[in-house]
mmCIF file of C-alpha atoms in Angstrom:
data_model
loop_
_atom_site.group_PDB
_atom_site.id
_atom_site.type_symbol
_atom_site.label_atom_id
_atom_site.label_comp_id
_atom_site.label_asym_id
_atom_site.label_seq_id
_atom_site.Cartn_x
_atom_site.Cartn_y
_atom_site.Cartn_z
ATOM 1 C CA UNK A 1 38.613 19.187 18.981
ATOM 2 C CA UNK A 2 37.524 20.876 15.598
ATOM 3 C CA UNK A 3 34.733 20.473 14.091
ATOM 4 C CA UNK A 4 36.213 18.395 11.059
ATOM 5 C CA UNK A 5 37.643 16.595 13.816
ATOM 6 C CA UNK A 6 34.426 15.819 15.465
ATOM 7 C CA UNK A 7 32.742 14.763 12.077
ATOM 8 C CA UNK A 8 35.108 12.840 11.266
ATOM 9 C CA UNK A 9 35.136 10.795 14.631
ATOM 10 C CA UNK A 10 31.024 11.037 14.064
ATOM 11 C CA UNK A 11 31.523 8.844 10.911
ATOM 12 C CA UNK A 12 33.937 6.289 11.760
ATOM 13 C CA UNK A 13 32.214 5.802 15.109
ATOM 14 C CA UNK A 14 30.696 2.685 15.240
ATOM 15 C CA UNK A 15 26.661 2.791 15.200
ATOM 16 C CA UNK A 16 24.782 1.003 17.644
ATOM 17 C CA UNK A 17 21.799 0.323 15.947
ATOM 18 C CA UNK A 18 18.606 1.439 17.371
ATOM 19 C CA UNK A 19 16.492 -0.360 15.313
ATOM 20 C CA UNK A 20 13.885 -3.531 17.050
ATOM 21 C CA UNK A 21 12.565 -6.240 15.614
ATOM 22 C CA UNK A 22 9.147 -4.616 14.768
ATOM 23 C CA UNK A 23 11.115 -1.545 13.293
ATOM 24 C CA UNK A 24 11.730 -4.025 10.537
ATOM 25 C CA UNK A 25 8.624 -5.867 10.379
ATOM 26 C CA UNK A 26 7.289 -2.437 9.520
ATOM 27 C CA UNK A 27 9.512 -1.855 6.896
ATOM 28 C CA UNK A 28 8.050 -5.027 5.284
ATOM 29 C CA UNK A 29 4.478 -3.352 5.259
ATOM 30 C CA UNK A 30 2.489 -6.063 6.984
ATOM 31 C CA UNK A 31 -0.968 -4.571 5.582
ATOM 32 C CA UNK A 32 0.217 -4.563 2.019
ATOM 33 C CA UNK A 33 1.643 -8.004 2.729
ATOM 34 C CA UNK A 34 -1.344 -9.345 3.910
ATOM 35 C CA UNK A 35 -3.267 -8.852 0.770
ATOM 36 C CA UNK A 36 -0.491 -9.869 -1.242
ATOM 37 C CA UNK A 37 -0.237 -13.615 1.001
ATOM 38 C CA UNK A 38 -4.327 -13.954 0.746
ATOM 39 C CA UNK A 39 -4.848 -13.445 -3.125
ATOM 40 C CA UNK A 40 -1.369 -15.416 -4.170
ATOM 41 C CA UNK A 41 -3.120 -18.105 -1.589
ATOM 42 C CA UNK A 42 -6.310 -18.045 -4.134
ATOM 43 C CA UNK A 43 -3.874 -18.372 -6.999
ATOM 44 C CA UNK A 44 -2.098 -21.595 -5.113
ATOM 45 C CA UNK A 45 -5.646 -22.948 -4.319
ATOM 46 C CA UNK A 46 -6.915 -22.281 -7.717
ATOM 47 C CA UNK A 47 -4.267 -24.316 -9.462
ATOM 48 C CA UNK A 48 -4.726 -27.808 -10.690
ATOM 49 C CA UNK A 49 -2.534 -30.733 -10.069
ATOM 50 C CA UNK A 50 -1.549 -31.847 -6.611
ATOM 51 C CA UNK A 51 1.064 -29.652 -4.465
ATOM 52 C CA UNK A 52 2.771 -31.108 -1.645
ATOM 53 C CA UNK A 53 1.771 -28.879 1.564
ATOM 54 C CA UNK A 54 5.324 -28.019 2.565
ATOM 55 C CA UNK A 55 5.683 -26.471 -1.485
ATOM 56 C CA UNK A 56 2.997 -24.872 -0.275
ATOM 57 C CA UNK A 57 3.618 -23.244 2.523
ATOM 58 C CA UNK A 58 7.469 -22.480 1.365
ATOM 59 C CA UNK A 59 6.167 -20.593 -1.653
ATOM 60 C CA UNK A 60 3.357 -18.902 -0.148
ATOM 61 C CA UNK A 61 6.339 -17.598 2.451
ATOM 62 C CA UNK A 62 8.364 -16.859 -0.681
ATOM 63 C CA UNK A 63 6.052 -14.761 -2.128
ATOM 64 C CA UNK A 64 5.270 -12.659 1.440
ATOM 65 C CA UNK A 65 9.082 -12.270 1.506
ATOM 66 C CA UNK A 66 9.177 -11.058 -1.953
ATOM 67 C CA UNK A 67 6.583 -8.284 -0.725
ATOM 68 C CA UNK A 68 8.761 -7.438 1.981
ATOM 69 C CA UNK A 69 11.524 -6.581 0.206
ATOM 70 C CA UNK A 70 9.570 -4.847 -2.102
ATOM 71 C CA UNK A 71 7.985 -2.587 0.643
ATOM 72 C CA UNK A 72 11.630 -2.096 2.245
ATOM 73 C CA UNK A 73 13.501 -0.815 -0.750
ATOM 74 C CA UNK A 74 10.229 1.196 -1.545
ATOM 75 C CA UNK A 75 11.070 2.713 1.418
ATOM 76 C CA UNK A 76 14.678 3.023 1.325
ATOM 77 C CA UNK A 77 14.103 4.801 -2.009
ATOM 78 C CA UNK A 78 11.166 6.915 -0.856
ATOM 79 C CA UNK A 79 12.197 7.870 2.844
ATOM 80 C CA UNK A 80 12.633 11.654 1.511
ATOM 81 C CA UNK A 81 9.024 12.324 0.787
ATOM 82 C CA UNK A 82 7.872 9.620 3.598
ATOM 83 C CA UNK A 83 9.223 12.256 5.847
ATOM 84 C CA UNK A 84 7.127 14.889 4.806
ATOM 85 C CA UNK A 85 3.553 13.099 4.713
ATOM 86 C CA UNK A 86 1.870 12.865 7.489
ATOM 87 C CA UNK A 87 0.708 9.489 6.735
ATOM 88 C CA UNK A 88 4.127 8.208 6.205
ATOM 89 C CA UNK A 89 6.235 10.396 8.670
ATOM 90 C CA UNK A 90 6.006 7.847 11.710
ATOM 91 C CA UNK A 91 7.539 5.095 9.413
ATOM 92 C CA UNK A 92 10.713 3.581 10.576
ATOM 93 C CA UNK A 93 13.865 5.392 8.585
ATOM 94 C CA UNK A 94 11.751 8.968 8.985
ATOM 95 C CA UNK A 95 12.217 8.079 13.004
ATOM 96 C CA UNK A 96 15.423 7.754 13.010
ATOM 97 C CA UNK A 97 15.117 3.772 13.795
ATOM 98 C CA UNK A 98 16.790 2.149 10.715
ATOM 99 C CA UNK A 99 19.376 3.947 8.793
ATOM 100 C CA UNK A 100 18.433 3.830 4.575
ATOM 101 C CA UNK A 101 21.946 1.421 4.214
ATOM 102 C CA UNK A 102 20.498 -0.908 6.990
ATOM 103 C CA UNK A 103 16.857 -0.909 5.113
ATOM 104 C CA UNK A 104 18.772 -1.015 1.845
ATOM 105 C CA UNK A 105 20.884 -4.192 3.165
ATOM 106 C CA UNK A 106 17.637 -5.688 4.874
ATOM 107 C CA UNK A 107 15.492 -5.437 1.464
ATOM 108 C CA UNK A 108 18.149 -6.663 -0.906
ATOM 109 C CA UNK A 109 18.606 -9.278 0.854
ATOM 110 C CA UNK A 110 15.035 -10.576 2.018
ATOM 111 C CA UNK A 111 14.842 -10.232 -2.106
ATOM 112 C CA UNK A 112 17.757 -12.611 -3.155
ATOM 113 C CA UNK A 113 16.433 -15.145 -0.318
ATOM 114 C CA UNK A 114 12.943 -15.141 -1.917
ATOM 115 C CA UNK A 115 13.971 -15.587 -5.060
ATOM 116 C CA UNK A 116 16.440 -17.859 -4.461
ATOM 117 C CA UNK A 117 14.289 -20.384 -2.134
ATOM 118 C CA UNK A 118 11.417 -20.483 -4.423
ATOM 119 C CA UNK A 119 13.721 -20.906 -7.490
ATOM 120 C CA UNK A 120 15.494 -23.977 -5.276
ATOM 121 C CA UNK A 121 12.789 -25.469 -3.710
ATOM 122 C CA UNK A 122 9.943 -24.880 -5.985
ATOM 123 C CA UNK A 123 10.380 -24.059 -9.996
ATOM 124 C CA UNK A 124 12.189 -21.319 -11.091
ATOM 125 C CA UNK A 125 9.665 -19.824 -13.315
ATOM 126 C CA UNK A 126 7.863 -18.635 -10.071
ATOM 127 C CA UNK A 127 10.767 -17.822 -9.215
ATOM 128 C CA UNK A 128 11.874 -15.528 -11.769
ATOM 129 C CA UNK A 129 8.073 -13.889 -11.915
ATOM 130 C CA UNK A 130 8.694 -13.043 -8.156
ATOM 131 C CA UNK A 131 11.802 -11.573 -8.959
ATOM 132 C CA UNK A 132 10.293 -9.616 -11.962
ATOM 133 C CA UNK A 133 7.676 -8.772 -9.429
ATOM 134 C CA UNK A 134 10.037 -7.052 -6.598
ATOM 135 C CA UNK A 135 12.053 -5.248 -9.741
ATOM 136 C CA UNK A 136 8.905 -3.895 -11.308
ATOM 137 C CA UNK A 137 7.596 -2.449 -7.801
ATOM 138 C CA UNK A 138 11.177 -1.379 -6.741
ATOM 139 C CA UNK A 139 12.726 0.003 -10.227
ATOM 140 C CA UNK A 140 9.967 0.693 -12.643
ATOM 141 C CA UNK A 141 7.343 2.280 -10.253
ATOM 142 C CA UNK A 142 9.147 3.457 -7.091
ATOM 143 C CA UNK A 143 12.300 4.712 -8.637
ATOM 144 C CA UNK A 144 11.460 5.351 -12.476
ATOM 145 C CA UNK A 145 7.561 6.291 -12.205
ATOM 146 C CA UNK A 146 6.318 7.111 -8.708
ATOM 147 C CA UNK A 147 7.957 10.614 -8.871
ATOM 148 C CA UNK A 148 6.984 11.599 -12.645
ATOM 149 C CA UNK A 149 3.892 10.679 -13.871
ATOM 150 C CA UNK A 150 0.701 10.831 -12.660
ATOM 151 C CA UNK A 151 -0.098 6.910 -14.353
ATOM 152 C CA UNK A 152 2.290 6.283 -11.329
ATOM 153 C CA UNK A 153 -0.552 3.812 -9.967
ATOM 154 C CA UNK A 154 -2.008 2.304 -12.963
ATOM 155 C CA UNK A 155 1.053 1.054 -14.795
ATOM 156 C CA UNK A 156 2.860 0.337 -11.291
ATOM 157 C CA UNK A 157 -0.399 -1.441 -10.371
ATOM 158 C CA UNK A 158 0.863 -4.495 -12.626
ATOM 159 C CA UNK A 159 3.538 -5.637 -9.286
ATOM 160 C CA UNK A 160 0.525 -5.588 -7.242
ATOM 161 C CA UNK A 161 -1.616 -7.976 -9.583
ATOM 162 C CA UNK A 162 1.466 -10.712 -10.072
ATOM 163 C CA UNK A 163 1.234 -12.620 -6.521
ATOM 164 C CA UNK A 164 -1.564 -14.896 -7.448
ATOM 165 C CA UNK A 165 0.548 -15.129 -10.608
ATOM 166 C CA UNK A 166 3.275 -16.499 -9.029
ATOM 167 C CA UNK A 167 1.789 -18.863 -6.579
ATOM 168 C CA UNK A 168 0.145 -20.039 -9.745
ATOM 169 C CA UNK A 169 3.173 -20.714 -11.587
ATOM 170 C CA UNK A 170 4.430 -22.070 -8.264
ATOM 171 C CA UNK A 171 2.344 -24.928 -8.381
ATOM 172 C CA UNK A 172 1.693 -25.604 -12.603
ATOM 173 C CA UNK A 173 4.761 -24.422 -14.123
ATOM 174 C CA UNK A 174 2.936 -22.429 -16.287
ATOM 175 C CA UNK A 175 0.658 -19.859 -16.786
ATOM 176 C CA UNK A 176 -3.089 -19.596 -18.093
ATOM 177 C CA UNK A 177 -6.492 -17.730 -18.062
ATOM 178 C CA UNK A 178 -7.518 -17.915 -14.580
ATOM 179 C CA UNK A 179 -4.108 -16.217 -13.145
ATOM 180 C CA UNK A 180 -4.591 -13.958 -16.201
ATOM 181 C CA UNK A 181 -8.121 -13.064 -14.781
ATOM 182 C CA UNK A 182 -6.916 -12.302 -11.352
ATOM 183 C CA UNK A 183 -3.748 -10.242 -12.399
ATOM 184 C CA UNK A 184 -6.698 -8.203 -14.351
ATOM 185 C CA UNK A 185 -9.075 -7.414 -11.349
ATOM 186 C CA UNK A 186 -6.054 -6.251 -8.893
ATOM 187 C CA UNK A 187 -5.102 -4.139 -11.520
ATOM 188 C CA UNK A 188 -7.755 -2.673 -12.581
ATOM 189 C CA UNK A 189 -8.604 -1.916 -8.497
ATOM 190 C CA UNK A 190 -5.388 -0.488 -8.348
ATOM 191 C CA UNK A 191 -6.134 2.795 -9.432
ATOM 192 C CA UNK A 192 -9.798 3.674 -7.749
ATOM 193 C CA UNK A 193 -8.438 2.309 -4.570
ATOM 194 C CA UNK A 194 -5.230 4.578 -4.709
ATOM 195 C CA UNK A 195 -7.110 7.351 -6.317
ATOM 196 C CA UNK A 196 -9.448 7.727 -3.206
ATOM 197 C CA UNK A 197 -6.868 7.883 -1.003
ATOM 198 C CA UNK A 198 -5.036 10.769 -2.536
ATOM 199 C CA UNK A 199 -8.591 12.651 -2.820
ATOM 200 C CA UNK A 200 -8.201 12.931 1.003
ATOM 201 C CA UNK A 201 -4.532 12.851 1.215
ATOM 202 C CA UNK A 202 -3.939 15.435 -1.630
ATOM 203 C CA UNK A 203 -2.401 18.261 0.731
ATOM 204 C CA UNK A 204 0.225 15.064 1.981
ATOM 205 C CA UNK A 205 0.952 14.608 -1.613
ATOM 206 C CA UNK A 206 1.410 17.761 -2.824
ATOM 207 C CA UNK A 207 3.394 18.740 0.371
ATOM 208 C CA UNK A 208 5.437 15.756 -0.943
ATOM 209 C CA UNK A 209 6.088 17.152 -4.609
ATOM 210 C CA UNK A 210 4.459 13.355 -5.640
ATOM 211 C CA UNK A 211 2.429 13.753 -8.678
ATOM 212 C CA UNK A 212 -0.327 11.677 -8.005
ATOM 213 C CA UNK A 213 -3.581 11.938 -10.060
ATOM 214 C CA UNK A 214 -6.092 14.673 -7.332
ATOM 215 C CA UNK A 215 -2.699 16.878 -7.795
ATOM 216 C CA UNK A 216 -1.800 17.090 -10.654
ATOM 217 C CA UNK A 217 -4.758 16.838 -12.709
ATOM 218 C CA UNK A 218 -7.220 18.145 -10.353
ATOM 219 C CA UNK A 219 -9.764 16.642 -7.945
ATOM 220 C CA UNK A 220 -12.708 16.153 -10.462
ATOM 221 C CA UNK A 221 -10.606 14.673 -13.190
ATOM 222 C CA UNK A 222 -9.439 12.088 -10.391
ATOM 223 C CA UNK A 223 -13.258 11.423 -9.732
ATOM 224 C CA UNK A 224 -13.713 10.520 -12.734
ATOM 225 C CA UNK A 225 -11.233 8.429 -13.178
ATOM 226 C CA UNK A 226 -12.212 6.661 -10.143
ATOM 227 C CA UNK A 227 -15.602 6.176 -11.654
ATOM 228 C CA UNK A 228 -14.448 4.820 -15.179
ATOM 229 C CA UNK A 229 -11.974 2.199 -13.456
ATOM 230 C CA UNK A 230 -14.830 1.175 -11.402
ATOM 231 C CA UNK A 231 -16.494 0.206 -13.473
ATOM 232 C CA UNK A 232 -14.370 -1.381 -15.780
ATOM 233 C CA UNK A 233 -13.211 -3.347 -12.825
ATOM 234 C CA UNK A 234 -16.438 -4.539 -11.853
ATOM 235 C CA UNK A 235 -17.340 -5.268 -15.421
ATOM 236 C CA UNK A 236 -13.460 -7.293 -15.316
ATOM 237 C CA UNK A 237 -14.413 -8.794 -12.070
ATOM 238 C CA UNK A 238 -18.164 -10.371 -13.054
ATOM 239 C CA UNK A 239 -17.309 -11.320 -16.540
ATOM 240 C CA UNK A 240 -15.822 -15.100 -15.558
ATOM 241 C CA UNK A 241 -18.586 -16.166 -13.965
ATOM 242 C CA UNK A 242 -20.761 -15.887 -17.695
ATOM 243 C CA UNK A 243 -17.830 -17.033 -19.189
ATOM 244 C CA UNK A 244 -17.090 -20.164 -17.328
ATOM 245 C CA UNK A 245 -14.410 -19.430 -15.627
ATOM 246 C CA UNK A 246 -15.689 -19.234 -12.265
ATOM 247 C CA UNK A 247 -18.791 -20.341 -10.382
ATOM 248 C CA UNK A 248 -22.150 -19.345 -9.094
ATOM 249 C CA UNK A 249 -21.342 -18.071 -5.749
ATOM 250 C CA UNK A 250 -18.342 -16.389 -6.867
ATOM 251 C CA UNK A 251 -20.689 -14.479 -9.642
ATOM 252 C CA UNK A 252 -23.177 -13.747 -7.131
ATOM 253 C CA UNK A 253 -20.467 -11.994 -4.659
ATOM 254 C CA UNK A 254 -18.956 -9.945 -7.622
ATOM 255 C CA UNK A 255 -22.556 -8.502 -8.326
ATOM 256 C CA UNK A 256 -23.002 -7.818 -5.204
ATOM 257 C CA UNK A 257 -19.702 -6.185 -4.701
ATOM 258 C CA UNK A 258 -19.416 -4.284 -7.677
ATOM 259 C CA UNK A 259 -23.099 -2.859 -6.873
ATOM 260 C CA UNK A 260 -21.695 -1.452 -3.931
ATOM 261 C CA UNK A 261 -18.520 -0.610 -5.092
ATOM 262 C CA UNK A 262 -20.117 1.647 -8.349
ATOM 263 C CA UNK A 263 -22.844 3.137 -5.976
ATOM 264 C CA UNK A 264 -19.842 4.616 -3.788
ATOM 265 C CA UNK A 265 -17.652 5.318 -6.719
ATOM 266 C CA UNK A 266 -20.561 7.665 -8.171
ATOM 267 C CA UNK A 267 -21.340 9.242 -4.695
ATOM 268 C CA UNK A 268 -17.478 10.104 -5.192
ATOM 269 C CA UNK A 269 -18.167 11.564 -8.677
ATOM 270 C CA UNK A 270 -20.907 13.478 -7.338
ATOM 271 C CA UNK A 271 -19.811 15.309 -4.064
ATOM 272 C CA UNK A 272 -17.073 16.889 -4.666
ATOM 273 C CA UNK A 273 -16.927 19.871 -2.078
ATOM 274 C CA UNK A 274 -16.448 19.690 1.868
ATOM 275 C CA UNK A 275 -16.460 17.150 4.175
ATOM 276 C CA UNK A 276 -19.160 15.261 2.415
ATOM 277 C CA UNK A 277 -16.511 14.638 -0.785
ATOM 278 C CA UNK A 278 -13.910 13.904 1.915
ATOM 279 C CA UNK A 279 -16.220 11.531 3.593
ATOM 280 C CA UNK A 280 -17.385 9.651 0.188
ATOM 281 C CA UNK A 281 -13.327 9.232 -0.558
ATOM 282 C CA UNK A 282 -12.819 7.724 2.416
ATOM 283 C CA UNK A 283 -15.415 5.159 2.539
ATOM 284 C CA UNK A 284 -14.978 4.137 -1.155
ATOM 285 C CA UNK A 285 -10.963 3.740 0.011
ATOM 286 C CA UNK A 286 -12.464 1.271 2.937
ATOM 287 C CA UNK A 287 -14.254 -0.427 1.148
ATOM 288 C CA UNK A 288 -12.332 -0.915 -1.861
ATOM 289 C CA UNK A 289 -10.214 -3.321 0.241
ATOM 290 C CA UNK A 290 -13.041 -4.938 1.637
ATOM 291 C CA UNK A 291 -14.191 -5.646 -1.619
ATOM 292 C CA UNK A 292 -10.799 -7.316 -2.898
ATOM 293 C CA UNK A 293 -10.834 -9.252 -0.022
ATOM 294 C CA UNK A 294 -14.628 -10.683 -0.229
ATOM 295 C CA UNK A 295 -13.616 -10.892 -4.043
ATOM 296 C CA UNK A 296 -11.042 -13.554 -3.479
ATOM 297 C CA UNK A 297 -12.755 -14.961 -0.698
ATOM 298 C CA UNK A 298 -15.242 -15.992 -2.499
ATOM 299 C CA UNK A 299 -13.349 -17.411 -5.404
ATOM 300 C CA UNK A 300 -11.824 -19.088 -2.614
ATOM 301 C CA UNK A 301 -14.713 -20.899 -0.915
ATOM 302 C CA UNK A 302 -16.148 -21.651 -3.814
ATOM 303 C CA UNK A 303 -13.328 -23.722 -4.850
ATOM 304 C CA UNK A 304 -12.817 -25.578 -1.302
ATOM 305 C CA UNK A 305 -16.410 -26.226 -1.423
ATOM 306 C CA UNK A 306 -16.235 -27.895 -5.189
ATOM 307 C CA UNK A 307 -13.994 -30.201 -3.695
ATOM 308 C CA UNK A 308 -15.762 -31.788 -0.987
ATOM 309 C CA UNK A 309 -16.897 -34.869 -1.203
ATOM 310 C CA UNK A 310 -20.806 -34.166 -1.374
ATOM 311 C CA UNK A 311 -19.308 -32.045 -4.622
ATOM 312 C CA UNK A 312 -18.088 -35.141 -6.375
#
């Protein structure tokens, strides 16, 4: 047999896919989705008016779909330079486990349901913000941004703020400050929190031809950077509480926060050589989910404890 032969028999050959079901669970990005389910859960919490608990629970699904198929075409798109970072090479498509056309199938799909479902089922202005969300993370930063510019992060931060958008919109129809407020902080934490992991990741990047912020720019223009969106995210993320917006115990976890958050920012800022500037970009990357977490928690609690009945 020749070898035209033999590649052509290669690519009409049925292929058995390899692929299990956690192969594309992992294409979904469970960590990313995770924050994405808890802070659109805030933004469903948050909103007034009543909302039946199976609306609920079908748009809060919705939305963690959404950021599935978001994080599978990201990686459809992306599985070139996935396979040359080390933090990325173990991913499914690099492995060999799912073709691109099966992730491209799985991720277009998982998208239409989404969009469809909450559109059906719930209101379709959610609807259409989650679908403006997955096209914004998919088109504008993955394909049109992520490989350009080095304000990759910040301007593709805005998909990451929408969820508590949406599950806002999900249950009002509408939109108003306190979504607006939320959508601020995550995207003004975007960039510090992606920042600090390409200070210690900068080799994987540039390996990667990605032109994130520590490569192109340099290191010490990236700590800075981290340091001025610190601390206009901490100023973002305390200013509600004064204002109204939010209460007492929420105000009193953003200070505390954002005190730790700026103290590791500036430790960033200031070592900048060795292990010890390796060691202050990792922590402030640890902790800068930690804080988003605590951040919403907080607004959280502080809402489910408003409406108890010793509240009233």
């Amino acid at each position: 047999m020749s070898l035209i032969e033999s590649r052509v028999l290669e690519l009409t050959t049925p292929r058995i896919s390899e692929a299990l079901p956690r192969d594309y669970i992992a294409l979904t990005k469970p960590r990313v989705m995770s924050l994405v389910l808890f802070t659109a859960l805030v933004g469903l919490v948050l909103a007034p008016g009543d909302f039946h608990p199976v609306l609920a629970i079908t748009a809060l699904l919705c939305i963690a779909a959404g950021a599935g198929a978001a994080g599978a075409l990201n990686m459809w798109y992306e599985a070139d330079l996935d396979a040359k970072m080390t933090r990325t090479a173990a991913r499914p498509i690099p492995r060999g486990r799912i073709t691109r056309p099966e992730a491209l199938t799985f991720g277009i799909t998982l998208a239409l349901f989404s969009v469809i479902t909450l559109g059906i089922l719930v209101n379709w202005i959610a609807a259409g913000l989650l679908a403006f969300t997955i096209f914004f993370y998919v088109v504008i930063y993955t394909i049109w941004l992520k490989r350009r510019t080095a304000q990759n992060i910040v301007i593709g931060g805005t998909a990451g703020a929408l969820p508590p958008v949406v599950a806002w919109s999900a249950v009002t129809g509408s939109l108003a400050i306190e979504p607006l407020i939320m959508f601020a902080i995550i995207f003004f934490w975007t960039p510090p929190h992606f920042w600090a992991l390409a200070l210690f990741r900068r080799g994987d990047y540039a390996s990667a031809g990605v032109p994130m912020l520590p490569v192109v720019a340099g290191p010490d223009a990236a700590r800075l950077q981290i340091l001025l969106y610190s601390i206009v995210l901490v100023a973002v993320a305390v200013a509600p509480w004064p204002l109204g917006y939010f209460g007492a115990a929420y105000g009193a976890a953003a200070l505390v926060l954002g005190a730790v958050m700026l103290a590791l920012a500036v430790q960033v800022y200031r070592r900048r050589t060795g292990a010890a500037a390796l060691r202050a970009a990792r922590r402030l990357f640890r902790f800068s989910i930690v804080y988003l977490f605590a951040l919403f928690a907080a607004l959280l609690l502080g809402e489910l404890a408003a409406r108890l009945p010793f509240a009233l």
